[in-house]
Amino acid sequence: FPSHDTPSPHIQFAGGVHPTVLPSNCMWADAIVIGEGEIAGLQILKDFPNIDKIYHETKIKNLDEIPFPDRSNAFWCLF
């Protein structure tokens, strides 16, 4: 895992089922998202460089408010 002794312009954050159920196993990350991560991910970027360790996100009520991801440059889309 990367050393936190030197400042880095990169953010490592963990999200999904594993950090939601066992956040203590993901303490290597700069930030942990518990719950839905679409809104929390944007908040982490806005908070940089003063990010919190844990972000809690509630369930999204209207999925139509979230845009589809742009996967036009994704390598796996070529196959």
mmCIF file with all atom_site columns, C-alpha atoms in Angstrom:
data_model
loop_
_atom_site.group_PDB
_atom_site.id
_atom_site.type_symbol
_atom_site.label_atom_id
_atom_site.label_alt_id
_atom_site.label_comp_id
_atom_site.label_asym_id
_atom_site.label_entity_id
_atom_site.label_seq_id
_atom_site.pdbx_PDB_ins_code
_atom_site.Cartn_x
_atom_site.Cartn_y
_atom_site.Cartn_z
_atom_site.occupancy
_atom_site.B_iso_or_equiv
_atom_site.pdbx_formal_charge
_atom_site.auth_seq_id
_atom_site.auth_comp_id
_atom_site.auth_asym_id
_atom_site.auth_atom_id
_atom_site.pdbx_PDB_model_num
ATOM 1  C CA . PHE A 1 1  ? 0.000   0.000  0.000   1.00 0.00 ? 1  PHE A CA 1
ATOM 2  C CA . PRO A 1 2  ? 1.210   3.544  -0.627  1.00 0.00 ? 2  PRO A CA 1
ATOM 3  C CA . SER A 1 3  ? 2.981   5.489  2.073   1.00 0.00 ? 3  SER A CA 1
ATOM 4  C CA . HIS A 1 4  ? 1.152   8.452  3.576   1.00 0.00 ? 4  HIS A CA 1
ATOM 5  C CA . ASP A 1 5  ? 4.433   10.112 4.601   1.00 0.00 ? 5  ASP A CA 1
ATOM 6  C CA . THR A 1 6  ? 4.588   12.221 1.465   1.00 0.00 ? 6  THR A CA 1
ATOM 7  C CA . PRO A 1 7  ? 1.709   14.266 0.047   1.00 0.00 ? 7  PRO A CA 1
ATOM 8  C CA . SER A 1 8  ? 0.176   12.919 -3.127  1.00 0.00 ? 8  SER A CA 1
ATOM 9  C CA . PRO A 1 9  ? -2.186  14.508 -5.653  1.00 0.00 ? 9  PRO A CA 1
ATOM 10 C CA . HIS A 1 10 ? -3.989  11.155 -5.887  1.00 0.00 ? 10 HIS A CA 1
ATOM 11 C CA . ILE A 1 11 ? -6.968  10.008 -3.842  1.00 0.00 ? 11 ILE A CA 1
ATOM 12 C CA . GLN A 1 12 ? -7.679  6.363  -3.118  1.00 0.00 ? 12 GLN A CA 1
ATOM 13 C CA . PHE A 1 13 ? -11.209 5.745  -1.964  1.00 0.00 ? 13 PHE A CA 1
ATOM 14 C CA . ALA A 1 14 ? -13.001 2.483  -1.424  1.00 0.00 ? 14 ALA A CA 1
ATOM 15 C CA . GLY A 1 15 ? -16.682 1.941  -2.022  1.00 0.00 ? 15 GLY A CA 1
ATOM 16 C CA . GLY A 1 16 ? -19.123 -0.834 -2.693  1.00 0.00 ? 16 GLY A CA 1
ATOM 17 C CA . VAL A 1 17 ? -20.350 -3.790 -0.718  1.00 0.00 ? 17 VAL A CA 1
ATOM 18 C CA . HIS A 1 18 ? -17.070 -4.642 1.038   1.00 0.00 ? 18 HIS A CA 1
ATOM 19 C CA . PRO A 1 19 ? -16.406 -1.176 2.562   1.00 0.00 ? 19 PRO A CA 1
ATOM 20 C CA . THR A 1 20 ? -20.082 -0.796 3.416   1.00 0.00 ? 20 THR A CA 1
ATOM 21 C CA . VAL A 1 21 ? -20.162 -4.066 5.369   1.00 0.00 ? 21 VAL A CA 1
ATOM 22 C CA . LEU A 1 22 ? -16.575 -4.093 6.697   1.00 0.00 ? 22 LEU A CA 1
ATOM 23 C CA . PRO A 1 23 ? -15.164 -0.546 6.599   1.00 0.00 ? 23 PRO A CA 1
ATOM 24 C CA . SER A 1 24 ? -12.444 -1.513 9.083   1.00 0.00 ? 24 SER A CA 1
ATOM 25 C CA . ASN A 1 25 ? -10.876 -3.712 6.360   1.00 0.00 ? 25 ASN A CA 1
ATOM 26 C CA . CYS A 1 26 ? -10.493 -0.705 4.071   1.00 0.00 ? 26 CYS A CA 1
ATOM 27 C CA . MET A 1 27 ? -8.558  1.658  6.300   1.00 0.00 ? 27 MET A CA 1
ATOM 28 C CA . TRP A 1 28 ? -5.762  1.693  3.689   1.00 0.00 ? 28 TRP A CA 1
ATOM 29 C CA . ALA A 1 29 ? -7.890  4.047  1.570   1.00 0.00 ? 29 ALA A CA 1
ATOM 30 C CA . ASP A 1 30 ? -7.804  7.816  1.938   1.00 0.00 ? 30 ASP A CA 1
ATOM 31 C CA . ALA A 1 31 ? -11.599 7.800  2.136   1.00 0.00 ? 31 ALA A CA 1
ATOM 32 C CA . ILE A 1 32 ? -14.231 5.101  2.602   1.00 0.00 ? 32 ILE A CA 1
ATOM 33 C CA . VAL A 1 33 ? -17.734 5.381  1.156   1.00 0.00 ? 33 VAL A CA 1
ATOM 34 C CA . ILE A 1 34 ? -20.436 3.569  3.088   1.00 0.00 ? 34 ILE A CA 1
ATOM 35 C CA . GLY A 1 35 ? -23.627 3.155  1.080   1.00 0.00 ? 35 GLY A CA 1
ATOM 36 C CA . GLU A 1 36 ? -24.284 4.596  -2.374  1.00 0.00 ? 36 GLU A CA 1
ATOM 37 C CA . GLY A 1 37 ? -21.177 6.227  -3.819  1.00 0.00 ? 37 GLY A CA 1
ATOM 38 C CA . GLU A 1 38 ? -22.338 8.335  -6.744  1.00 0.00 ? 38 GLU A CA 1
ATOM 39 C CA . ILE A 1 39 ? -22.869 11.523 -4.729  1.00 0.00 ? 39 ILE A CA 1
ATOM 40 C CA . ALA A 1 40 ? -20.191 10.778 -2.124  1.00 0.00 ? 40 ALA A CA 1
ATOM 41 C CA . GLY A 1 41 ? -17.530 10.359 -4.825  1.00 0.00 ? 41 GLY A CA 1
ATOM 42 C CA . LEU A 1 42 ? -18.186 13.869 -6.074  1.00 0.00 ? 42 LEU A CA 1
ATOM 43 C CA . GLN A 1 43 ? -18.112 15.191 -2.516  1.00 0.00 ? 43 GLN A CA 1
ATOM 44 C CA . ILE A 1 44 ? -14.704 13.597 -1.918  1.00 0.00 ? 44 ILE A CA 1
ATOM 45 C CA . LEU A 1 45 ? -13.327 15.357 -4.980  1.00 0.00 ? 45 LEU A CA 1
ATOM 46 C CA . LYS A 1 46 ? -14.808 18.677 -3.851  1.00 0.00 ? 46 LYS A CA 1
ATOM 47 C CA . ASP A 1 47 ? -13.337 18.258 -0.351  1.00 0.00 ? 47 ASP A CA 1
ATOM 48 C CA . PHE A 1 48 ? -9.826  17.484 -1.644  1.00 0.00 ? 48 PHE A CA 1
ATOM 49 C CA . PRO A 1 49 ? -7.255  17.911 -0.130  1.00 0.00 ? 49 PRO A CA 1
ATOM 50 C CA . ASN A 1 50 ? -9.111  18.040 3.226   1.00 0.00 ? 50 ASN A CA 1
ATOM 51 C CA . ILE A 1 51 ? -11.107 14.836 2.854   1.00 0.00 ? 51 ILE A CA 1
ATOM 52 C CA . ASP A 1 52 ? -12.838 12.956 5.648   1.00 0.00 ? 52 ASP A CA 1
ATOM 53 C CA . LYS A 1 53 ? -11.955 9.332  6.331   1.00 0.00 ? 53 LYS A CA 1
ATOM 54 C CA . ILE A 1 54 ? -15.536 8.023  6.108   1.00 0.00 ? 54 ILE A CA 1
ATOM 55 C CA . TYR A 1 55 ? -18.418 9.279  3.963   1.00 0.00 ? 55 TYR A CA 1
ATOM 56 C CA . HIS A 1 56 ? -21.933 7.990  4.615   1.00 0.00 ? 56 HIS A CA 1
ATOM 57 C CA . GLU A 1 57 ? -24.379 8.133  1.769   1.00 0.00 ? 57 GLU A CA 1
ATOM 58 C CA . THR A 1 58 ? -28.071 7.401  1.947   1.00 0.00 ? 58 THR A CA 1
ATOM 59 C CA . LYS A 1 59 ? -29.948 5.390  -0.631  1.00 0.00 ? 59 LYS A CA 1
ATOM 60 C CA . ILE A 1 60 ? -30.678 7.319  -3.816  1.00 0.00 ? 60 ILE A CA 1
ATOM 61 C CA . LYS A 1 61 ? -34.410 7.785  -4.162  1.00 0.00 ? 61 LYS A CA 1
ATOM 62 C CA . ASN A 1 62 ? -34.591 8.694  -7.852  1.00 0.00 ? 62 ASN A CA 1
ATOM 63 C CA . LEU A 1 63 ? -32.061 6.912  -10.078 1.00 0.00 ? 63 LEU A CA 1
ATOM 64 C CA . ASP A 1 64 ? -33.115 9.070  -13.036 1.00 0.00 ? 64 ASP A CA 1
ATOM 65 C CA . GLU A 1 65 ? -31.270 12.013 -11.435 1.00 0.00 ? 65 GLU A CA 1
ATOM 66 C CA . ILE A 1 66 ? -27.918 10.248 -11.875 1.00 0.00 ? 66 ILE A CA 1
ATOM 67 C CA . PRO A 1 67 ? -26.418 10.423 -15.384 1.00 0.00 ? 67 PRO A CA 1
ATOM 68 C CA . PHE A 1 68 ? -25.168 7.305  -17.097 1.00 0.00 ? 68 PHE A CA 1
ATOM 69 C CA . PRO A 1 69 ? -21.372 6.933  -16.908 1.00 0.00 ? 69 PRO A CA 1
ATOM 70 C CA . ASP A 1 70 ? -19.341 7.926  -19.947 1.00 0.00 ? 70 ASP A CA 1
ATOM 71 C CA . ARG A 1 71 ? -17.660 4.691  -20.981 1.00 0.00 ? 71 ARG A CA 1
ATOM 72 C CA . SER A 1 72 ? -16.602 5.844  -24.429 1.00 0.00 ? 72 SER A CA 1
ATOM 73 C CA . ASN A 1 73 ? -12.906 5.597  -23.498 1.00 0.00 ? 73 ASN A CA 1
ATOM 74 C CA . ALA A 1 74 ? -13.160 2.372  -21.523 1.00 0.00 ? 74 ALA A CA 1
ATOM 75 C CA . PHE A 1 75 ? -10.841 -0.319 -22.863 1.00 0.00 ? 75 PHE A CA 1
ATOM 76 C CA . TRP A 1 76 ? -13.284 -3.172 -22.298 1.00 0.00 ? 76 TRP A CA 1
ATOM 77 C CA . CYS A 1 77 ? -15.896 -1.460 -24.496 1.00 0.00 ? 77 CYS A CA 1
ATOM 78 C CA . LEU A 1 78 ? -13.778 -2.299 -27.533 1.00 0.00 ? 78 LEU A CA 1
ATOM 79 C CA . PHE A 1 79 ? -14.612 -5.978 -27.286 1.00 0.00 ? 79 PHE A CA 1
#
